[in-house]
PDB file of C-alpha atoms (C1' of nucleotides) in Angstrom:
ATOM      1  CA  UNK A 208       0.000   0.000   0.000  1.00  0.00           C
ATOM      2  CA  UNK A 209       2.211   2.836  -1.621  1.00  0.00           C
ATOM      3  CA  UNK A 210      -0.529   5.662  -0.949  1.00  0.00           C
ATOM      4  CA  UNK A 211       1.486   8.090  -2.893  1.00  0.00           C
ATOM      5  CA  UNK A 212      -0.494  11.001  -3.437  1.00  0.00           C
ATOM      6  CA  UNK A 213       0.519  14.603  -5.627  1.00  0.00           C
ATOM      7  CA  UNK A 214       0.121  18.148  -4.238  1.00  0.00           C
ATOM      8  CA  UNK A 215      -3.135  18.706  -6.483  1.00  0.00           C
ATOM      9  CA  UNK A 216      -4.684  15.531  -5.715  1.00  0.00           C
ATOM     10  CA  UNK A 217      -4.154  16.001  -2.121  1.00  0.00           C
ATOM     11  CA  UNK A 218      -6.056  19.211  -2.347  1.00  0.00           C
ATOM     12  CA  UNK A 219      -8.974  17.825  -4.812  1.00  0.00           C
ATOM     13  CA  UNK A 220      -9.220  14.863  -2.034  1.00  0.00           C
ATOM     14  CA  UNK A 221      -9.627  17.701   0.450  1.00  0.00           C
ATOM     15  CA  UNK A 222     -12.065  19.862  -0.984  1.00  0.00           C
ATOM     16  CA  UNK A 223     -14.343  16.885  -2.190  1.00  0.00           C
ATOM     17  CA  UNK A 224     -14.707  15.259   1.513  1.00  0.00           C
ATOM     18  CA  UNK A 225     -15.529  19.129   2.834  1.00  0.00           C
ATOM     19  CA  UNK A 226     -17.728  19.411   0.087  1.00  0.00           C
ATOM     20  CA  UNK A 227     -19.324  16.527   1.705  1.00  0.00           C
ATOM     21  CA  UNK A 228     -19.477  17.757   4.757  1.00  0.00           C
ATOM     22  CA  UNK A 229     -20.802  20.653   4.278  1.00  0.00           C
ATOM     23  CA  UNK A 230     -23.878  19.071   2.476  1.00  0.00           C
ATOM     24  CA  UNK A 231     -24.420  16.395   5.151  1.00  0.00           C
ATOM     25  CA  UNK A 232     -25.949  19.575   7.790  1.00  0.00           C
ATOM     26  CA  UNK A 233     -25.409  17.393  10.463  1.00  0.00           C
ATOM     27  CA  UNK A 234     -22.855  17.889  13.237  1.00  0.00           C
ATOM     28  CA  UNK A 235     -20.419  20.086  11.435  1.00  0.00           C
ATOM     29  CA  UNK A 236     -17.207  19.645  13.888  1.00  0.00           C
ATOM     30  CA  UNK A 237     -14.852  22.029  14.410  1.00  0.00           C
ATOM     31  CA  UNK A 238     -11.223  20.704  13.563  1.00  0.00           C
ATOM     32  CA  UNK A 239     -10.303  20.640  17.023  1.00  0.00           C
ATOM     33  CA  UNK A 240     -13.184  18.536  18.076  1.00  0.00           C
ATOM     34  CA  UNK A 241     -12.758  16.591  14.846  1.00  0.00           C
ATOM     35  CA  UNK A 242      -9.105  16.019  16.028  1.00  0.00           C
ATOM     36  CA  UNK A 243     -10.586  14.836  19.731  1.00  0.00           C
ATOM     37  CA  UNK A 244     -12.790  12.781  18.389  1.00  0.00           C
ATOM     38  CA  UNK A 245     -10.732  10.725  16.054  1.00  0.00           C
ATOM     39  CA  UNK A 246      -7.934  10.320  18.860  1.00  0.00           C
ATOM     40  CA  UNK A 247     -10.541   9.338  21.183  1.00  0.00           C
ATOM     41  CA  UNK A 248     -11.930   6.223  18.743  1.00  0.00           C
ATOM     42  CA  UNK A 249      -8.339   5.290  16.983  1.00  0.00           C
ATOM     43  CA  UNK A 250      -5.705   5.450  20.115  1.00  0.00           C
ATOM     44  CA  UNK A 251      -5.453   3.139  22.406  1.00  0.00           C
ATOM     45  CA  UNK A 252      -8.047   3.458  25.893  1.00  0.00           C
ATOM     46  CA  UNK A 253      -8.328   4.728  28.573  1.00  0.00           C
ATOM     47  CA  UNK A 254      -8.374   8.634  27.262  1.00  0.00           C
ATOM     48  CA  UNK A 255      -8.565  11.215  30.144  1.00  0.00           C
ATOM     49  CA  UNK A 256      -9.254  14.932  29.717  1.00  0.00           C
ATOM     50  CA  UNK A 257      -5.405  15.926  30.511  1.00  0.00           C
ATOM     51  CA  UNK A 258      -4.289  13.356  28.431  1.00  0.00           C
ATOM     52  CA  UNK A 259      -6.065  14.744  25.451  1.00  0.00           C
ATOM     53  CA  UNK A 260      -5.190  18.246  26.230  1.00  0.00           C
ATOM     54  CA  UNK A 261      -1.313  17.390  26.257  1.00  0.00           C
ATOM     55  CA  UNK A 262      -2.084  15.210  23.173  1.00  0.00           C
ATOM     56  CA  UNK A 263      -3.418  18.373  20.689  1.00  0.00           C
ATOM     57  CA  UNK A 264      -1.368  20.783  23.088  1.00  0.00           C
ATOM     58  CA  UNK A 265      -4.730  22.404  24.252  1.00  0.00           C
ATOM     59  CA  UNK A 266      -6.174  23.733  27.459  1.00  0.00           C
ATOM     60  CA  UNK A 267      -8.079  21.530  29.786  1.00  0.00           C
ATOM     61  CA  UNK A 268     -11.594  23.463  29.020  1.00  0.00           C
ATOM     62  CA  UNK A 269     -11.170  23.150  25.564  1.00  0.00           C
ATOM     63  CA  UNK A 270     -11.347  19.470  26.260  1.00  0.00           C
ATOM     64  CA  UNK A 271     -14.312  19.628  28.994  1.00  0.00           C
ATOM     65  CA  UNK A 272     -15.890  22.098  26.279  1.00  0.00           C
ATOM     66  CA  UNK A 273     -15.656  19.765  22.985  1.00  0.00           C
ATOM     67  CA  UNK A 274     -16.927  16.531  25.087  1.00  0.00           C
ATOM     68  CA  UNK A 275     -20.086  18.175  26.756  1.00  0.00           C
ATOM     69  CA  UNK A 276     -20.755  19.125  22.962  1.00  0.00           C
ATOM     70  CA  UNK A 277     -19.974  15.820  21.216  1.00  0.00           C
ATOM     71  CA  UNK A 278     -21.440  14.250  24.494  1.00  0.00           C
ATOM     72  CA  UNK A 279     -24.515  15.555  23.674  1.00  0.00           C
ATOM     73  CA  UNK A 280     -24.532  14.604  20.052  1.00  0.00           C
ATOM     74  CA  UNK A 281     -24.156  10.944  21.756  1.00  0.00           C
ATOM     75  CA  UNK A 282     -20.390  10.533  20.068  1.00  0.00           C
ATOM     76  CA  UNK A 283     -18.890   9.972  23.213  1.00  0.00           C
ATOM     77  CA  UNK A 284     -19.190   9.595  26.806  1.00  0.00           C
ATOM     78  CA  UNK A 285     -17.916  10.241  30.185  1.00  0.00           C
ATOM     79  CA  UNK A 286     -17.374   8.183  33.694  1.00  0.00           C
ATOM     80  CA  UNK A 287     -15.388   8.211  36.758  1.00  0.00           C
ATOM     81  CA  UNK A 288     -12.321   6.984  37.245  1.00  0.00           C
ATOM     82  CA  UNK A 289     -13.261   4.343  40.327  1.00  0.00           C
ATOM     83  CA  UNK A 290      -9.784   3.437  41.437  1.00  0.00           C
ATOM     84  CA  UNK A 291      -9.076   7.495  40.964  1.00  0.00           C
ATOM     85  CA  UNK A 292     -12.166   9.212  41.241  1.00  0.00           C
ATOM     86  CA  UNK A 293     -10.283  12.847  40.252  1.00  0.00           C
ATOM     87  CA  UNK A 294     -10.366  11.572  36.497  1.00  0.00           C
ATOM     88  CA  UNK A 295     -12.757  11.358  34.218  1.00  0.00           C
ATOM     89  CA  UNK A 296     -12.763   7.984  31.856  1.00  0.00           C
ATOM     90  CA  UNK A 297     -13.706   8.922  28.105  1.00  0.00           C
ATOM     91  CA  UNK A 298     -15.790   6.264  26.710  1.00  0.00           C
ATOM     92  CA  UNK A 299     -16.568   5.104  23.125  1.00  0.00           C
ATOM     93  CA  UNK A 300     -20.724   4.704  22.039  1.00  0.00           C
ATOM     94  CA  UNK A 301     -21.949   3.247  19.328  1.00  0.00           C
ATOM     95  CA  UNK A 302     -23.257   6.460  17.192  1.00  0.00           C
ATOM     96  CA  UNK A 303     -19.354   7.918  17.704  1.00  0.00           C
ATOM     97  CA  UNK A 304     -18.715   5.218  16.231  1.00  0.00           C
ATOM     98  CA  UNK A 305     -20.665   4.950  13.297  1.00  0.00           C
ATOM     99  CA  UNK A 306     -19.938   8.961  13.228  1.00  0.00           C
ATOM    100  CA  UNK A 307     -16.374   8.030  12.489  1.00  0.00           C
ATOM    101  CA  UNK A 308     -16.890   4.921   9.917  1.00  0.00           C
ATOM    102  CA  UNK A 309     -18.903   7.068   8.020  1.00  0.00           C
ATOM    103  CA  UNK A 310     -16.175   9.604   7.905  1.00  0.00           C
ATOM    104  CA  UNK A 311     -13.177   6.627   6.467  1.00  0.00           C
ATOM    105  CA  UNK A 312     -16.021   6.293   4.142  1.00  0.00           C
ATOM    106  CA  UNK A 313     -16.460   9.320   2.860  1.00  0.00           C
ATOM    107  CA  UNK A 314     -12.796   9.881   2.509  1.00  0.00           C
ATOM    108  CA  UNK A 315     -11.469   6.821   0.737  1.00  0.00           C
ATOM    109  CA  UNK A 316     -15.006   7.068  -2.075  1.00  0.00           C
ATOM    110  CA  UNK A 317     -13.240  10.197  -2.852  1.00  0.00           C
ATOM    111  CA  UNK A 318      -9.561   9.271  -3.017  1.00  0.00           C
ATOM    112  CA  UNK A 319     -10.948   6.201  -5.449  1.00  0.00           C
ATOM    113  CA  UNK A 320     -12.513   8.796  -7.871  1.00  0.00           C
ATOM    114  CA  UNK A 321      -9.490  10.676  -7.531  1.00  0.00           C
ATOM    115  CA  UNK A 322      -7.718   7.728  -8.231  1.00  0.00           C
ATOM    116  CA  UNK A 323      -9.669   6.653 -11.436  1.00  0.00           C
ATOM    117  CA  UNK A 324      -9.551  10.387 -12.656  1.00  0.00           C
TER     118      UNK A 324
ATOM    119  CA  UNK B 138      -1.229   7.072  -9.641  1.00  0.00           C
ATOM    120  CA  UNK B 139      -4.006   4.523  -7.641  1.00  0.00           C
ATOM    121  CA  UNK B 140      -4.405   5.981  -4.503  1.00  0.00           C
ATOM    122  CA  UNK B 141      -6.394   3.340  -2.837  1.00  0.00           C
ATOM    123  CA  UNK B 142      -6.650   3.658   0.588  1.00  0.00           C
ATOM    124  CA  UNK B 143      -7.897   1.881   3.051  1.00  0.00           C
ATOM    125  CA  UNK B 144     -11.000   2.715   5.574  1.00  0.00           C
ATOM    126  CA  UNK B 145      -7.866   2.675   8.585  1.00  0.00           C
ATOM    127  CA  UNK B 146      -5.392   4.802   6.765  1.00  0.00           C
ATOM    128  CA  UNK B 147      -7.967   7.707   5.160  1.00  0.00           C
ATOM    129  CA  UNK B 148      -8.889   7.730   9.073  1.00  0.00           C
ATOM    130  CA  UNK B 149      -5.185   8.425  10.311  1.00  0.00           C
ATOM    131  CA  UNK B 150      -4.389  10.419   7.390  1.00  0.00           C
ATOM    132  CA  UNK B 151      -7.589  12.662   8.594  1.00  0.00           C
ATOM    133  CA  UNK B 152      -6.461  12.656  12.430  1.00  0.00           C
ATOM    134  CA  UNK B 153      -2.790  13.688  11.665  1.00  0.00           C
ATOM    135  CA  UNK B 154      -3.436  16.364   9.393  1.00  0.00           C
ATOM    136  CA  UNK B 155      -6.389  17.670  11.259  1.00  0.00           C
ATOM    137  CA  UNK B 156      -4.026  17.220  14.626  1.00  0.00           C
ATOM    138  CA  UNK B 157      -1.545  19.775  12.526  1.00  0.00           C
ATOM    139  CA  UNK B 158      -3.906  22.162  11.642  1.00  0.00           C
ATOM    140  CA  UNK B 159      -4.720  22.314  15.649  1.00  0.00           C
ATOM    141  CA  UNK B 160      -1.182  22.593  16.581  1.00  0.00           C
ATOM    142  CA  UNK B 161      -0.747  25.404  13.648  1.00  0.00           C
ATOM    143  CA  UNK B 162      -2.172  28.032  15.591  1.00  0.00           C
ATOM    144  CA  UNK B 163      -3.056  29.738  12.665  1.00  0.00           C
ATOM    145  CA  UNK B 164      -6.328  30.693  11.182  1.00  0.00           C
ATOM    146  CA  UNK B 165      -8.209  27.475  12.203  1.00  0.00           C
ATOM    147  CA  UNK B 166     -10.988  27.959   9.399  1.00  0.00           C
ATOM    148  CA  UNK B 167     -14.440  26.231   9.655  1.00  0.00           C
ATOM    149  CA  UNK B 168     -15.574  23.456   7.513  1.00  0.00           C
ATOM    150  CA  UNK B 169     -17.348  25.477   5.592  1.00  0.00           C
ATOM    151  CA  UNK B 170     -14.360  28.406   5.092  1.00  0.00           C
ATOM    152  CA  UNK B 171     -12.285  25.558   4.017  1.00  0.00           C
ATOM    153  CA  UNK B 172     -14.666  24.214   1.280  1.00  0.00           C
ATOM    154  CA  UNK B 173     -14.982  27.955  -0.224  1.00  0.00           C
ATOM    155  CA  UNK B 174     -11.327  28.285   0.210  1.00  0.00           C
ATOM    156  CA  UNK B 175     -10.654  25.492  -1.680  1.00  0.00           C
ATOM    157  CA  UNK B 176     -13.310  26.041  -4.087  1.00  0.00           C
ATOM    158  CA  UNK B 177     -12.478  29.499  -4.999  1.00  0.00           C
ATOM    159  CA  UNK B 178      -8.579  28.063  -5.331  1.00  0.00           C
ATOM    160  CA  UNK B 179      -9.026  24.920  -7.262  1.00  0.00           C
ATOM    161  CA  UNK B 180     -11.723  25.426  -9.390  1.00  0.00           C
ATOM    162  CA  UNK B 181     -12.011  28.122 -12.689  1.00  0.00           C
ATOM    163  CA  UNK B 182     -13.081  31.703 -12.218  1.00  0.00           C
ATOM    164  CA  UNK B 183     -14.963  33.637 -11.681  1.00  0.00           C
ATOM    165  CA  UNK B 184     -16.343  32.977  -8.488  1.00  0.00           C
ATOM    166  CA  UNK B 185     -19.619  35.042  -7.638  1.00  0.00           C
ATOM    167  CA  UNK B 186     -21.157  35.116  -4.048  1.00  0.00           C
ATOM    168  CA  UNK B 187     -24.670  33.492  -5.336  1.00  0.00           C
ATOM    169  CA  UNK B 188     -22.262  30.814  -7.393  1.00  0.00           C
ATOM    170  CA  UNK B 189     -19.952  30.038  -4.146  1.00  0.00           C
ATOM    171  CA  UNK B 190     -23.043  29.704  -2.002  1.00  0.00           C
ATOM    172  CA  UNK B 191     -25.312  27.449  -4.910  1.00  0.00           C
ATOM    173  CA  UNK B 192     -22.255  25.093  -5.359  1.00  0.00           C
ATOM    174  CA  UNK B 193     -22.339  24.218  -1.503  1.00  0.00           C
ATOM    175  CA  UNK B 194     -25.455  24.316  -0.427  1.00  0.00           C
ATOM    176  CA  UNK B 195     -25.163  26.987   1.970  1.00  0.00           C
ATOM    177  CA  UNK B 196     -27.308  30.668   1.945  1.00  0.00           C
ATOM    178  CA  UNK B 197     -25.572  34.077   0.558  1.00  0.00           C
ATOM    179  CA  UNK B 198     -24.744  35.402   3.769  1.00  0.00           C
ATOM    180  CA  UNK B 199     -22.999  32.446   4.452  1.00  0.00           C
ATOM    181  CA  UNK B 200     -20.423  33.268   2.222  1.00  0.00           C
ATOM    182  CA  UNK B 201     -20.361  36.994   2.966  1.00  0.00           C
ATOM    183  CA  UNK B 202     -19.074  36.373   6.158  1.00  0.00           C
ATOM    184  CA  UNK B 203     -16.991  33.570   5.194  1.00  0.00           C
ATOM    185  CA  UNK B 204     -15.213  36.386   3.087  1.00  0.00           C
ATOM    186  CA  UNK B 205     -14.875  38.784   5.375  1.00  0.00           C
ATOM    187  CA  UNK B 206     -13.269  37.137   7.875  1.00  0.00           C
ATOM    188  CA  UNK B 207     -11.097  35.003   4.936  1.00  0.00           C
ATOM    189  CA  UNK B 208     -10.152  38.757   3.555  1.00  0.00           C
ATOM    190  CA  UNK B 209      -8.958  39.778   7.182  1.00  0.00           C
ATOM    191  CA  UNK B 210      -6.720  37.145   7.422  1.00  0.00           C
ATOM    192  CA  UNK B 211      -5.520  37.924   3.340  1.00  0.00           C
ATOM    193  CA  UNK B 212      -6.946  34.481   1.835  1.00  0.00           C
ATOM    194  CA  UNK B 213      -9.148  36.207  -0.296  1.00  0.00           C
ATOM    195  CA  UNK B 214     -10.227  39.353  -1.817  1.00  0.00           C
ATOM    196  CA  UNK B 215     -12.951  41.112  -3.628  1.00  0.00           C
ATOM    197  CA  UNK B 216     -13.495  43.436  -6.515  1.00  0.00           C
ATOM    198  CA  UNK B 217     -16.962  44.726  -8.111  1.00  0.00           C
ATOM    199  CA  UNK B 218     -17.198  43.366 -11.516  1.00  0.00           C
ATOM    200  CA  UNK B 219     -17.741  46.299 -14.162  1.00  0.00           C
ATOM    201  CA  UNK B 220     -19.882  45.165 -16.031  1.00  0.00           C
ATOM    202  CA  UNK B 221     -22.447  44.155 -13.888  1.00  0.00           C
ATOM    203  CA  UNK B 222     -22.409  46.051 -10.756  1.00  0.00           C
ATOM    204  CA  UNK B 223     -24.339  43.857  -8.788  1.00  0.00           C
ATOM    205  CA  UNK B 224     -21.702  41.009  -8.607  1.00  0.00           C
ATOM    206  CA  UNK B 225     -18.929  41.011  -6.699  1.00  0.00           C
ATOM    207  CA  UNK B 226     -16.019  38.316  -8.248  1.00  0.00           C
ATOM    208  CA  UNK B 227     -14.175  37.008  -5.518  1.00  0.00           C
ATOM    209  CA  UNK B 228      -9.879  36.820  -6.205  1.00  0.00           C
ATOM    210  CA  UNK B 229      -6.933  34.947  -5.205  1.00  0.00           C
ATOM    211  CA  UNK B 230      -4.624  36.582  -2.758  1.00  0.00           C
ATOM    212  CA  UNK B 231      -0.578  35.449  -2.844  1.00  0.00           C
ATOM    213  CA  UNK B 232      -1.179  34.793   0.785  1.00  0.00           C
ATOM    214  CA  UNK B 233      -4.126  32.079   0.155  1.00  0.00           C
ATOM    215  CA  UNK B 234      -2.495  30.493  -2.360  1.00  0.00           C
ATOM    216  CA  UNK B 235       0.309  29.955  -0.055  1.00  0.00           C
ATOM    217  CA  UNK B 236      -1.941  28.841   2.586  1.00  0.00           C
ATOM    218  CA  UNK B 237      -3.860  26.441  -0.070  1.00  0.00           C
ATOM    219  CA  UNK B 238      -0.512  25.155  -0.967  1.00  0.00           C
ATOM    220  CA  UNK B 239       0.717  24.659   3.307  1.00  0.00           C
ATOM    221  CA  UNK B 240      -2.616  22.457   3.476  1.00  0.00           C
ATOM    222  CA  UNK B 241      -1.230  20.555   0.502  1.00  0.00           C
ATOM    223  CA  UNK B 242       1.869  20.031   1.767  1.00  0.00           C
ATOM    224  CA  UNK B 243       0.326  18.718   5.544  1.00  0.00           C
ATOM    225  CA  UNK B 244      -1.567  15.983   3.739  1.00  0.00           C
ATOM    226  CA  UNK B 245       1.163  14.823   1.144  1.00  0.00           C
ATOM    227  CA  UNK B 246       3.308  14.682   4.002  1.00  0.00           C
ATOM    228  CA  UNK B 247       0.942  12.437   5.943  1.00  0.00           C
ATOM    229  CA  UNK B 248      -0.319  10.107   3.330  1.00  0.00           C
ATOM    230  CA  UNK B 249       3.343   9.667   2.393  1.00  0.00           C
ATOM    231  CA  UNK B 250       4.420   8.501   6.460  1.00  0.00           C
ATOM    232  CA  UNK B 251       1.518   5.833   6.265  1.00  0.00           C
ATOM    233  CA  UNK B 252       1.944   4.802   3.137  1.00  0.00           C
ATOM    234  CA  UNK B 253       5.585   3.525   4.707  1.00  0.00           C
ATOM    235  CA  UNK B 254       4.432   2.378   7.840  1.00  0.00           C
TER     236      UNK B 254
ATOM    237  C1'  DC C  31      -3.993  14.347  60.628  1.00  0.00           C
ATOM    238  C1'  DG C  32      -3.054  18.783  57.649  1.00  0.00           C
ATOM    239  C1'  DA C  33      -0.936  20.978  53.711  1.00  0.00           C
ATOM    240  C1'  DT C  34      -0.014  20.474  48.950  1.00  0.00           C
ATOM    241  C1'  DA C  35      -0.728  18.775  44.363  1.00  0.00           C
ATOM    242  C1'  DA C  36      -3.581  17.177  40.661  1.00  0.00           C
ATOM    243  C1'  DT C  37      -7.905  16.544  38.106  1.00  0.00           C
ATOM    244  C1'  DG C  38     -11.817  18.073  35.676  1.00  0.00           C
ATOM    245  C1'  DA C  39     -15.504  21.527  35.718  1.00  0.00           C
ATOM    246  C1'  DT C  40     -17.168  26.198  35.806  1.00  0.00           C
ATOM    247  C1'  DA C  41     -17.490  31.555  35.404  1.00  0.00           C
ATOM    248  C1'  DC C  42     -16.374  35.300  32.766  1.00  0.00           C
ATOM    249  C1'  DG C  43     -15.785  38.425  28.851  1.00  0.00           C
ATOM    250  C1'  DG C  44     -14.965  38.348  24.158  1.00  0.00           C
ATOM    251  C1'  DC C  45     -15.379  36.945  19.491  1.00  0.00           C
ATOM    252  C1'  DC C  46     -17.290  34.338  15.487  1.00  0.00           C
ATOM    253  C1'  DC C  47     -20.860  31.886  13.094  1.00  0.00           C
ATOM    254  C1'  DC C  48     -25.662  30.636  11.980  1.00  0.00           C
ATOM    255  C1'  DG C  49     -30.469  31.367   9.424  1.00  0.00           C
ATOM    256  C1'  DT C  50     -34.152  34.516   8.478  1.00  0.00           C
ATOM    257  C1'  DA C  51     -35.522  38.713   6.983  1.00  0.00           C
ATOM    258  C1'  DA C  52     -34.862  42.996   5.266  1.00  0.00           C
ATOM    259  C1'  DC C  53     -32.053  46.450   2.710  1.00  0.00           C
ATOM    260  C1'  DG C  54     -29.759  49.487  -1.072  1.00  0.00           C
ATOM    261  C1'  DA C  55     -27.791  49.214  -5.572  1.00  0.00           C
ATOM    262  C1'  DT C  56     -28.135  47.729 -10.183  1.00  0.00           C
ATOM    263  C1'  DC C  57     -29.980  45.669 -14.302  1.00  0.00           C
ATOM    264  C1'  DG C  58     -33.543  44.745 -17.750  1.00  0.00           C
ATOM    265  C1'  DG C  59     -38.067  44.058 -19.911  1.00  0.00           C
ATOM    266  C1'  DG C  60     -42.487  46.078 -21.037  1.00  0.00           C
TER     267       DG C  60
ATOM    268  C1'  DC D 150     -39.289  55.329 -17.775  1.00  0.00           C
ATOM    269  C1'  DC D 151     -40.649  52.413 -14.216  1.00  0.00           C
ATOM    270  C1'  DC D 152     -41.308  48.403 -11.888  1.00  0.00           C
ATOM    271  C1'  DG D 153     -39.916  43.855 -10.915  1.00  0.00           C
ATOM    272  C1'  DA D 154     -35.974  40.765 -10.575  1.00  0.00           C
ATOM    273  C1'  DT D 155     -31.308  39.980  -9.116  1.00  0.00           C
ATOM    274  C1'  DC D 156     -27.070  40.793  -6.631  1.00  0.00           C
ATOM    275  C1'  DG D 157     -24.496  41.168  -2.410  1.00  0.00           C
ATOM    276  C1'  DT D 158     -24.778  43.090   2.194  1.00  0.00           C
ATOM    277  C1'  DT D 159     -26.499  44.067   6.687  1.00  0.00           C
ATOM    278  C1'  DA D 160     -29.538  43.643  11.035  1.00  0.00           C
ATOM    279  C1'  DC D 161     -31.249  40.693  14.392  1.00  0.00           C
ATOM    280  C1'  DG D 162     -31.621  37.130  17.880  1.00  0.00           C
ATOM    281  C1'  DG D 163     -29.520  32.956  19.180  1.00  0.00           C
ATOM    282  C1'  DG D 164     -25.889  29.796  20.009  1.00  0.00           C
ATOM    283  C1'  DG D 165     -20.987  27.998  20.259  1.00  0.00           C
ATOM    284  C1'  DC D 166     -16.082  28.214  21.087  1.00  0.00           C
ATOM    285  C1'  DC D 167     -12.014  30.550  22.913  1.00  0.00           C
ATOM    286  C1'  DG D 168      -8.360  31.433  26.917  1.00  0.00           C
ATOM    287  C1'  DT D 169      -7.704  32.849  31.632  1.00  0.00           C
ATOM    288  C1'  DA D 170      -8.690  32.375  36.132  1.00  0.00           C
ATOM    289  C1'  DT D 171     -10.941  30.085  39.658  1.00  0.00           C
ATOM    290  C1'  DC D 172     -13.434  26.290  41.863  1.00  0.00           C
ATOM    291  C1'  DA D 173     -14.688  21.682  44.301  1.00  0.00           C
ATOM    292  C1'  DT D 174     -13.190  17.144  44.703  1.00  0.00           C
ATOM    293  C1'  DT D 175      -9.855  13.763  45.435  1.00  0.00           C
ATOM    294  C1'  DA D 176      -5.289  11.900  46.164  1.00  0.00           C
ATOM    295  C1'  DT D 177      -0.720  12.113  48.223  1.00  0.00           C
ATOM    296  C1'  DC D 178       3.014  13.124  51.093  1.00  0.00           C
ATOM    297  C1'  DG D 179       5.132  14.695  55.311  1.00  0.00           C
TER     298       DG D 179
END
DNA sequence: CGATAATGATACGGCCCCGTAACGATCGGG
DNA sequence: CCCGATCGTTACGGGGCCGTATCATTATCG
């Protein structure tokens, strides 16, 4: 899996999947929840709010902020920490996750068009 | 040039570009500033506020403000067209193209470090 | 114990974006 | 010539996100 890609393409691959997004109205994510999100559902558990702060080298409340949002789109959810009941657990749900296949979707229909072009 | 990609990688390749554009700083443009960006950049002239806002389904004030705040930052800029007074045709700064061409060079860069891995 | 550190949440003031509706300027047909 | 259509912009009310500073809760160390 080469996945060479030119300067032009790159950019024709980019504006198609915004395109896309654009159109679908729904949740319309801002790139640093975007970021969050996809971090949150392709590294490795458990994910706690500092964590993901250091991780996109962002404050703490942009963090709190971006999961009482996507929280209450149902993309993700939150618990205590038993064993250390100061942190806060992020969890994966089932509609963050289709959120996010649907996204790899979108993006590899349009790098095959590209590809065929 | 393929470019096939699979579901996985166009899912990293999204994270670690969009993780870039967080730790940029910079102008941190919406989803929909993007698309226009890249529309206005990629695609033939002239651009026309009622064209920009048919081709993504958005409303004309929509892209009003999307160029306003674009032209503060320099990504865009607009001119009265003689001929017809009523439309405005939107131009290419040297600034955006630089900044279309920075957002090229993020994804290249990414696609090419999975593509090895 | 008590003091200190660490975690996540909240308050605040500021800024940007949204959609609907209305507006002034301009063109064009009758 | 005038009146309707078209263009882009602006006004309005509402909502979201930002960073800084502060908070309550919990853990830890002396």
């Amino acid at each position: 899996m080469v996945l060479e890609i030119k300067l032009t393409q790159a950019l024709r691959l980019w504006r198609e999947v915004h395109l896309d997004l654009v159109r679908d109205t729904q949740a319309d994510l801002s790139v640093r929840q975007t970021a969050i999100l996809l971090t949150i559902y392709l590294e490795l558990p458990p994910h706690t709010v500092r964590g993901l702060a250091a991780r996109l080298g962002v404050t703490k409340p942009v963090i709190t902020r971006a999961l009482d949002s996507m929280g209450k789109l149902g993309l993700v959810s939150r618990k205590r920490d038993e064993y250390d009941k100061r942190n806060v657990v992020i969890q994966r749900t089932v509609a963050g996750a289709l959120a996010v296949e649907h996204l790899a979707d979108l993006v590899t229909a349009r790098a095959r068009e590209l590809g065929s072009a």
